[in-house]
Tab-separated table of C-alpha atoms in Angstrom:
chain	number	residue	atom	x	y	z
A	29	MET	CA	71.900	124.111	145.967
A	30	ALA	CA	69.887	122.525	143.158
A	31	THR	CA	70.350	123.941	139.702
A	32	LYS	CA	67.493	125.815	138.081
A	33	LYS	CA	66.579	124.920	134.507
A	34	VAL	CA	66.217	127.954	132.270
A	35	VAL	CA	64.784	127.606	128.767
A	36	ILE	CA	65.251	130.571	126.440
A	37	ILE	CA	63.158	130.545	123.267
A	38	GLY	CA	64.929	132.597	120.597
A	39	GLY	CA	68.583	133.014	119.730
A	40	GLY	CA	68.751	136.625	118.605
A	41	PHE	CA	70.634	139.362	120.449
A	42	ALA	CA	68.388	139.205	123.525
A	43	GLY	CA	68.431	135.411	123.817
A	44	ILE	CA	72.193	135.103	123.290
A	45	ASN	CA	73.046	137.905	125.712
A	46	LEU	CA	70.795	136.515	128.435
A	47	ALA	CA	72.129	132.971	127.946
A	48	GLN	CA	75.736	134.124	128.159
A	49	LYS	CA	75.100	136.263	131.225
A	50	LEU	CA	73.228	133.494	133.063
A	51	SER	CA	75.889	130.918	132.156
A	52	LYS	CA	78.343	132.704	134.464
A	53	ASP	CA	76.244	131.504	137.414
A	54	LYS	CA	76.527	127.721	137.849
A	55	GLN	CA	73.170	127.568	139.659
A	56	PHE	CA	71.555	127.791	136.215
A	57	ASP	CA	71.321	125.021	133.627
A	58	ILE	CA	70.420	126.884	130.434
A	59	THR	CA	68.957	125.641	127.164
A	60	LEU	CA	68.661	128.091	124.299
A	61	VAL	CA	66.126	127.044	121.631
A	62	ASP	CA	65.998	128.405	118.100
A	63	LYS	CA	64.580	127.220	114.786
A	64	ASN	CA	67.967	127.912	113.161
A	65	ASN	CA	71.255	126.407	114.302
A	66	TYR	CA	73.013	129.755	114.021
A	67	ASN	CA	72.838	133.313	115.285
A	68	PHE	CA	73.107	136.060	112.679
A	69	PHE	CA	73.778	139.797	112.575
A	70	PRO	CA	70.571	141.408	111.181
A	71	PRO	CA	72.072	144.842	110.429
A	72	LEU	CA	74.045	143.245	107.573
A	73	LEU	CA	71.176	141.326	105.959
A	74	TYR	CA	70.957	143.956	103.226
A	75	GLN	CA	74.511	143.077	102.152
A	76	VAL	CA	73.569	139.396	101.877
A	77	ALA	CA	70.432	140.384	99.960
A	78	THR	CA	72.493	142.316	97.420
A	79	GLY	CA	75.244	139.713	97.082
A	80	PHE	CA	78.004	141.802	98.632
A	81	LEU	CA	78.369	139.351	101.548
A	82	GLU	CA	77.771	135.622	101.858
A	83	ALA	CA	75.351	134.422	104.538
A	84	SER	CA	78.241	132.697	106.342
A	85	ASN	CA	79.874	136.103	106.877
A	86	ILE	CA	77.042	137.247	109.142
A	87	SER	CA	76.091	133.994	110.887
A	88	TYR	CA	77.735	131.882	113.591
A	89	PRO	CA	76.750	128.410	114.872
A	90	PHE	CA	75.169	128.358	118.338
A	91	ARG	CA	77.037	125.215	119.346
A	92	LYS	CA	80.375	126.829	118.537
A	93	PHE	CA	79.278	129.940	120.434
A	94	PHE	CA	78.595	127.852	123.549
A	95	GLN	CA	81.291	125.162	123.316
A	96	GLU	CA	83.190	126.432	126.374
A	97	LYS	CA	80.067	126.736	128.550
A	98	THR	CA	79.338	123.657	130.669
A	99	ASN	CA	75.895	124.795	131.815
A	100	LEU	CA	74.672	126.163	128.488
A	101	ARG	CA	73.422	124.101	125.575
A	102	PHE	CA	71.603	124.635	122.347
A	103	SER	CA	68.445	122.836	121.173
A	104	LEU	CA	67.382	123.098	117.548
A	105	GLY	CA	63.613	123.451	117.295
A	106	ALA	CA	60.684	125.708	116.612
A	107	PHE	CA	58.435	126.634	119.545
A	108	LYS	CA	54.999	125.014	119.389
A	109	GLU	CA	53.274	125.336	122.766
A	110	VAL	CA	53.842	125.981	126.453
A	111	PHE	CA	52.225	123.988	129.263
A	112	PRO	CA	52.666	126.224	132.337
A	113	ALA	CA	51.102	123.771	134.800
A	114	GLU	CA	53.753	121.205	133.831
A	115	ASN	CA	56.656	123.648	133.336
A	116	ARG	CA	57.020	122.157	129.872
A	117	VAL	CA	57.627	123.592	126.436
A	118	LEU	CA	56.811	121.680	123.279
A	119	THR	CA	59.021	122.286	120.237
A	120	ASP	CA	58.872	120.552	116.891
A	121	THR	CA	61.838	118.443	118.071
A	122	GLY	CA	60.538	117.470	121.507
A	123	ASP	CA	59.735	118.537	125.062
A	124	LEU	CA	61.833	120.719	127.356
A	125	TYR	CA	61.211	121.211	131.061
A	126	TYR	CA	62.001	124.428	132.868
A	127	ASP	CA	61.995	126.283	136.155
A	128	TYR	CA	62.218	129.598	134.303
A	129	LEU	CA	60.991	130.242	130.762
A	130	VAL	CA	62.063	133.249	128.702
A	131	PHE	CA	60.663	134.260	125.318
A	132	ALA	CA	63.161	136.266	123.253
A	133	THR	CA	61.615	135.680	119.848
A	134	GLY	CA	62.341	139.031	118.216
A	135	THR	CA	60.108	140.883	115.817
A	136	GLU	CA	57.928	140.218	112.811
A	137	THR	CA	57.594	142.218	109.619
A	138	ASN	CA	54.843	144.820	109.967
A	139	TYR	CA	53.004	145.655	106.756
A	140	PHE	CA	50.843	148.266	108.515
A	141	GLY	CA	47.680	146.763	107.065
A	142	MET	CA	48.811	147.137	103.453
A	143	GLU	CA	47.698	143.780	102.066
A	144	ASN	CA	49.056	144.506	98.578
A	145	VAL	CA	52.527	145.097	99.998
A	146	LYS	CA	52.255	141.986	102.155
A	147	LYS	CA	51.190	139.904	99.141
A	148	ASN	CA	53.948	141.158	96.812
A	149	ALA	CA	56.860	142.090	99.071
A	150	VAL	CA	59.925	140.086	99.936
A	151	PRO	CA	60.555	140.699	103.659
A	152	MET	CA	64.074	140.932	105.051
A	153	LYS	CA	64.115	139.687	108.644
A	154	THR	CA	66.029	136.427	108.254
A	155	VAL	CA	68.975	135.009	106.337
A	156	LYS	CA	66.469	132.975	104.312
A	157	ASP	CA	64.614	136.206	103.399
A	158	ALA	CA	67.846	137.918	102.346
A	159	LEU	CA	68.859	134.973	100.155
A	160	ALA	CA	65.389	134.884	98.566
A	161	LEU	CA	65.627	138.598	97.777
A	162	ARG	CA	69.151	138.205	96.376
A	163	ASN	CA	68.039	135.342	94.129
A	164	HIS	CA	64.990	137.315	92.956
A	165	VAL	CA	67.084	140.374	92.078
A	166	LEU	CA	69.774	138.342	90.297
A	167	GLU	CA	67.194	136.323	88.343
A	168	ASN	CA	65.553	139.550	87.170
A	169	LYS	CA	68.951	140.972	86.167
A	170	GLU	CA	69.596	137.821	84.119
A	171	ARG	CA	66.158	138.039	82.504
A	172	ALA	CA	66.844	141.679	81.614
A	173	THR	CA	69.961	140.738	79.629
A	174	LYS	CA	67.741	138.931	77.111
A	175	ILE	CA	65.104	141.662	76.776
A	176	THR	CA	65.617	144.065	73.890
A	177	ASP	CA	62.585	146.320	74.503
A	178	PRO	CA	63.776	149.110	76.859
A	179	VAL	CA	60.308	149.543	78.418
A	180	GLU	CA	60.048	145.839	79.258
A	181	ARG	CA	63.639	145.779	80.532
A	182	ARG	CA	62.877	148.733	82.805
A	183	LYS	CA	59.854	146.884	84.240
A	184	VAL	CA	61.938	143.806	85.018
A	185	LEU	CA	64.666	145.916	86.624
A	186	SER	CA	62.331	148.138	88.691
A	187	ILE	CA	62.411	147.598	92.447
A	188	VAL	CA	60.315	149.375	95.057
A	189	VAL	CA	61.695	149.546	98.589
A	190	ALA	CA	58.911	149.873	101.161
A	191	GLY	CA	60.346	151.490	104.259
A	192	ALA	CA	62.914	154.215	104.759
A	193	GLY	CA	64.441	153.104	108.021
A	194	PRO	CA	68.131	152.170	108.213
A	195	THR	CA	67.616	148.887	106.332
A	196	GLY	CA	65.516	150.500	103.604
A	197	VAL	CA	68.076	153.243	103.069
A	198	GLU	CA	71.013	150.810	103.073
A	199	ILE	CA	69.442	148.366	100.637
A	200	SER	CA	68.342	151.207	98.351
A	201	GLY	CA	71.941	152.401	98.141
A	202	MET	CA	73.276	148.900	97.453
A	203	LEU	CA	70.614	148.248	94.799
A	204	ALA	CA	71.527	151.544	93.128
A	205	GLU	CA	75.190	150.451	93.040
A	206	MET	CA	74.194	147.090	91.565
A	207	HIS	CA	72.061	148.820	88.943
A	208	LYS	CA	74.907	151.143	87.919
A	209	ALA	CA	77.310	148.230	87.506
A	210	PHE	CA	74.695	146.184	85.638
A	211	SER	CA	73.786	149.062	83.307
A	212	ARG	CA	77.449	149.557	82.370
A	213	LYS	CA	77.734	145.858	81.468
A	214	ILE	CA	74.632	145.943	79.253
A	215	ILE	CA	75.888	149.012	77.431
A	216	LEU	CA	79.373	147.495	76.981
A	217	SER	CA	78.047	144.133	75.750
């Protein structure tokens, strides 16, 4: 029996789980494609964003994940276009041919039409987003140490969390803990 080429675009929970399940059947030759070379655990992004965890604590390289699988490989690349008549996918790193194509690309941040929030917010869907937020918060904390006017300091230290789902609640709690620790240090200095 000829093997069937399966290309999975996206290495989040859905893509990884499908790839691992299909790899148990040797009739499939699977290629998982992602723009990052690692899978990460999104529920802990808020801890990376607040500096309580390093990014490496929540991410794991795809190639290491798949090293024991003979019919499963990883291809680094961002999806560009699909050519269904040719059973071909174009990524920014080249072409892939398939018998079966699966899109498991996850979600995007939804600003619910609030352009002001979209323009000024720091989203938190990726490791890169979490690191950007962490750097922004820490830079503002550093700036605040040099500000003597309490009103100006309060402005620099103010953070608005848009969204009260699990991530919004978790990051709000962590930011409150950071603020308490920071405030004690300013008072003690």
